[in-house]
Amino acid sequence: MKIALASALIIDRDIPFNLSQMEKYMQEAKANGACLVCFGEAFLQGFNALSWQFEKDRKTALSTESEEFAKIKAWSTKIGIDVLFGYNELDGDRLYSSCALIANGELLRNYRRISKGWKEYSRTDLHYQEGEIVDIFDYHGKKCVIALCGDVWDFPERFALGEDILFWPVYVSWTREEWENGGKKEYAEQAKRCCPYTLYVNSLCREDAFGGAAMFANGSIPKELPLFQEGLLYADV
């Protein structure tokens, strides 16, 4: 199974641009034989899109029944590729940092981040919530689980479920020196606590997140797309 990890540029609060990036990389990944393309945490709206004022943020967040989701589902069917991406989810009067997996034009999985580091929790109220469920799902005959960024650091034991693949979209800021001088090894070792194979993907956001993608395998890093480089990393799992 060939999976593409998209270290892609996003713009905060510019959903049309971020959608265009998704469509572009879905097409490129399909052309190169991938069955799935994965994007970073909060990719659809941008990680810094929220104001922590719920009446304002509810206009930025999206439900799984939104027009934007319908568009992504249509691309999945038309292009012939599955897609996994982070987004700010609105469900009734609650807002989550979530990750959706759309397969064959349908929502296969919707995971909600369980750690609270995605929000400025000193400023938020009960409208801003974390998820509670972590479980395995089948994807192309592989046992899989999804985590978002700090989940793997705060609750590694909850992702050690005997799965084959951990999908790990993140939004993190590193200098090249920090990443090369121990940072990426720390991430690889942390991922090892959860799963033999982890697919890590970060976004590019000007002057904030610096991208990068990697395949972690039992603490090693057999494949990596360097920081500050936009593009796709292909992993065979």
Short mmCIF file of C-alpha atoms in Angstrom, two decimals, residues 58-232:
data_model
loop_
_atom_site.label_atom_id
_atom_site.label_comp_id
_atom_site.label_asym_id
_atom_site.label_seq_id
_atom_site.Cartn_x
_atom_site.Cartn_y
_atom_site.Cartn_z
CA ARG A 58 -18.30 28.53 15.02
CA LYS A 59 -18.33 30.34 11.65
CA THR A 60 -14.83 29.04 10.90
CA ALA A 61 -15.31 25.47 12.08
CA LEU A 62 -16.96 22.92 9.79
CA SER A 63 -19.26 19.97 10.25
CA THR A 64 -18.85 16.71 8.37
CA GLU A 65 -22.05 17.66 6.52
CA SER A 66 -20.62 20.95 5.22
CA GLU A 67 -20.25 21.98 1.59
CA GLU A 68 -16.49 21.75 2.00
CA PHE A 69 -16.73 18.11 3.05
CA ALA A 70 -19.04 17.40 0.12
CA LYS A 71 -16.43 18.89 -2.20
CA ILE A 72 -13.62 16.75 -0.75
CA LYS A 73 -15.79 13.62 -1.00
CA ALA A 74 -16.49 14.44 -4.65
CA TRP A 75 -12.75 14.84 -5.35
CA SER A 76 -12.04 11.52 -3.66
CA THR A 77 -14.50 9.81 -6.02
CA LYS A 78 -13.50 11.73 -9.16
CA ILE A 79 -9.73 11.53 -8.67
CA GLY A 80 -9.88 8.02 -7.25
CA ILE A 81 -7.85 8.54 -4.09
CA ASP A 82 -8.57 8.57 -0.34
CA VAL A 83 -7.63 11.54 1.84
CA LEU A 84 -6.87 12.10 5.53
CA PHE A 85 -6.76 15.65 6.91
CA GLY A 86 -7.03 17.68 10.10
CA TYR A 87 -9.69 20.33 10.59
CA ASN A 88 -11.62 22.32 13.20
CA GLU A 89 -14.91 20.48 13.64
CA LEU A 90 -18.24 21.96 14.67
CA ASP A 91 -20.72 19.50 16.12
CA GLY A 92 -23.76 21.30 17.51
CA ASP A 93 -22.44 23.78 20.06
CA ARG A 94 -19.09 22.06 20.48
CA LEU A 95 -15.81 22.56 18.67
CA TYR A 96 -13.04 19.95 18.30
CA SER A 97 -9.64 19.52 16.67
CA SER A 98 -10.45 16.55 14.47
CA CYS A 99 -9.06 14.39 11.71
CA ALA A 100 -11.18 12.93 8.92
CA LEU A 101 -10.44 10.00 6.65
CA ILE A 102 -12.49 9.99 3.47
CA ALA A 103 -12.32 6.77 1.46
CA ASN A 104 -14.12 6.13 -1.82
CA GLY A 105 -16.00 9.38 -1.38
CA GLU A 106 -17.37 8.50 2.06
CA LEU A 107 -16.37 9.43 5.61
CA LEU A 108 -14.61 6.32 6.93
CA ARG A 109 -13.26 7.83 10.15
CA ASN A 110 -13.60 11.00 12.18
CA TYR A 111 -11.14 11.19 15.06
CA ARG A 112 -11.19 13.91 17.72
CA ARG A 113 -7.96 14.93 19.45
CA ILE A 114 -7.86 13.79 23.09
CA SER A 115 -5.10 16.10 24.37
CA LYS A 116 -5.82 19.76 25.07
CA GLY A 117 -2.68 21.38 23.63
CA TRP A 118 -4.50 22.41 20.43
CA LYS A 119 -6.28 25.25 22.22
CA GLU A 120 -5.49 28.17 24.50
CA TYR A 121 -7.31 26.46 27.34
CA SER A 122 -6.91 29.37 29.77
CA ARG A 123 -9.20 31.33 27.42
CA THR A 124 -11.69 28.68 26.31
CA ASP A 125 -14.99 27.50 27.75
CA LEU A 126 -16.91 24.24 27.48
CA HIS A 127 -17.66 24.84 23.81
CA TYR A 128 -14.08 23.72 23.07
CA GLN A 129 -13.83 20.00 23.72
CA GLU A 130 -11.51 17.01 23.39
CA GLY A 131 -12.56 13.63 22.13
CA GLU A 132 -12.60 10.47 24.22
CA ILE A 133 -12.38 7.57 21.78
CA VAL A 134 -9.21 5.93 20.47
CA ASP A 135 -9.72 2.69 18.61
CA ILE A 136 -8.46 0.60 15.72
CA PHE A 137 -10.03 0.58 12.29
CA ASP A 138 -9.30 -1.49 9.20
CA TYR A 139 -7.82 0.19 6.14
CA HIS A 140 -6.73 -1.93 3.16
CA GLY A 141 -6.29 -4.93 5.44
CA LYS A 142 -4.11 -3.02 7.93
CA LYS A 143 -5.02 -2.27 11.54
CA CYS A 144 -4.77 1.51 11.89
CA VAL A 145 -5.17 4.25 14.48
CA ILE A 146 -5.10 8.07 14.26
CA ALA A 147 -3.48 10.48 16.73
CA LEU A 148 -3.17 14.26 16.53
CA CYS A 149 0.07 15.95 17.58
CA GLY A 150 0.25 16.06 21.40
CA ASP A 151 -1.90 12.93 21.82
CA VAL A 152 1.15 10.70 21.33
CA TRP A 153 3.12 12.67 23.93
CA ASP A 154 0.38 12.93 26.56
CA PHE A 155 -1.23 9.51 26.18
CA PRO A 156 1.15 7.12 24.35
CA GLU A 157 -0.33 4.08 26.06
CA ARG A 158 -3.73 4.76 24.50
CA PHE A 159 -2.25 4.32 21.02
CA ALA A 160 -0.39 1.07 21.77
CA LEU A 161 -3.24 -1.10 20.54
CA GLY A 162 -1.35 -3.66 18.49
CA GLU A 163 -2.06 -1.70 15.32
CA ASP A 164 0.01 -1.90 12.12
CA ILE A 165 0.01 1.83 11.29
CA LEU A 166 -0.29 5.01 13.35
CA PHE A 167 -1.30 8.08 11.34
CA TRP A 168 0.17 11.13 13.10
CA PRO A 169 -0.77 14.54 11.63
CA VAL A 170 0.86 17.36 13.59
CA TYR A 171 1.41 21.09 13.63
CA VAL A 172 4.82 21.88 15.11
CA SER A 173 7.46 24.58 14.71
CA TRP A 174 11.11 23.55 14.63
CA THR A 175 14.30 25.13 13.45
CA ARG A 176 16.29 22.96 11.12
CA GLU A 177 18.97 22.64 13.81
CA GLU A 178 16.50 21.53 16.51
CA TRP A 179 14.99 18.90 14.24
CA GLU A 180 18.29 17.52 13.00
CA ASN A 181 20.04 17.65 16.39
CA GLY A 182 17.72 15.32 18.22
CA GLY A 183 14.17 16.49 17.58
CA LYS A 184 13.28 13.99 14.90
CA LYS A 185 14.86 11.17 16.88
CA GLU A 186 12.71 12.08 19.89
CA TYR A 187 9.62 11.87 17.71
CA ALA A 188 10.71 8.53 16.27
CA GLU A 189 11.32 7.11 19.74
CA GLN A 190 7.97 8.37 21.02
CA ALA A 191 6.19 6.85 18.04
CA LYS A 192 7.93 3.54 18.77
CA ARG A 193 6.07 3.39 22.09
CA CYS A 194 2.82 3.19 20.13
CA CYS A 195 3.29 1.34 16.89
CA PRO A 196 5.92 -0.31 14.62
CA TYR A 197 5.08 2.04 11.72
CA THR A 198 4.10 5.67 12.12
CA LEU A 199 3.34 8.13 9.32
CA TYR A 200 4.10 11.66 10.52
CA VAL A 201 3.06 14.74 8.55
CA ASN A 202 3.40 18.47 9.32
CA SER A 203 2.21 21.52 7.40
CA LEU A 204 4.03 24.56 6.11
CA CYS A 205 2.74 27.91 7.36
CA ARG A 206 4.73 31.08 6.78
CA GLU A 207 6.90 32.00 9.79
CA ASP A 208 5.25 29.36 11.98
CA ALA A 209 5.16 25.67 11.02
CA PHE A 210 7.98 24.44 8.82
CA GLY A 211 6.59 21.30 7.28
CA GLY A 212 8.28 17.96 6.89
CA ALA A 213 7.05 14.39 6.78
CA ALA A 214 8.51 11.08 7.87
CA MET A 215 7.97 7.38 8.12
CA PHE A 216 9.06 6.11 11.54
CA ALA A 217 9.79 2.39 11.87
CA ASN A 218 10.66 0.94 15.28
CA GLY A 219 12.54 4.08 16.29
CA SER A 220 14.34 4.56 12.98
CA ILE A 221 13.52 6.99 10.15
CA PRO A 222 13.76 5.08 6.86
CA LYS A 223 12.06 7.86 4.87
CA GLU A 224 11.88 11.60 5.40
CA LEU A 225 10.94 14.80 3.60
CA PRO A 226 13.09 17.61 5.05
CA LEU A 227 11.76 20.69 6.80
CA PHE A 228 11.00 23.77 4.67
CA GLN A 229 10.36 21.58 1.62
CA GLU A 230 6.88 21.47 0.14
CA GLY A 231 5.88 18.24 -1.54
CA LEU A 232 4.93 14.61 -1.08
#
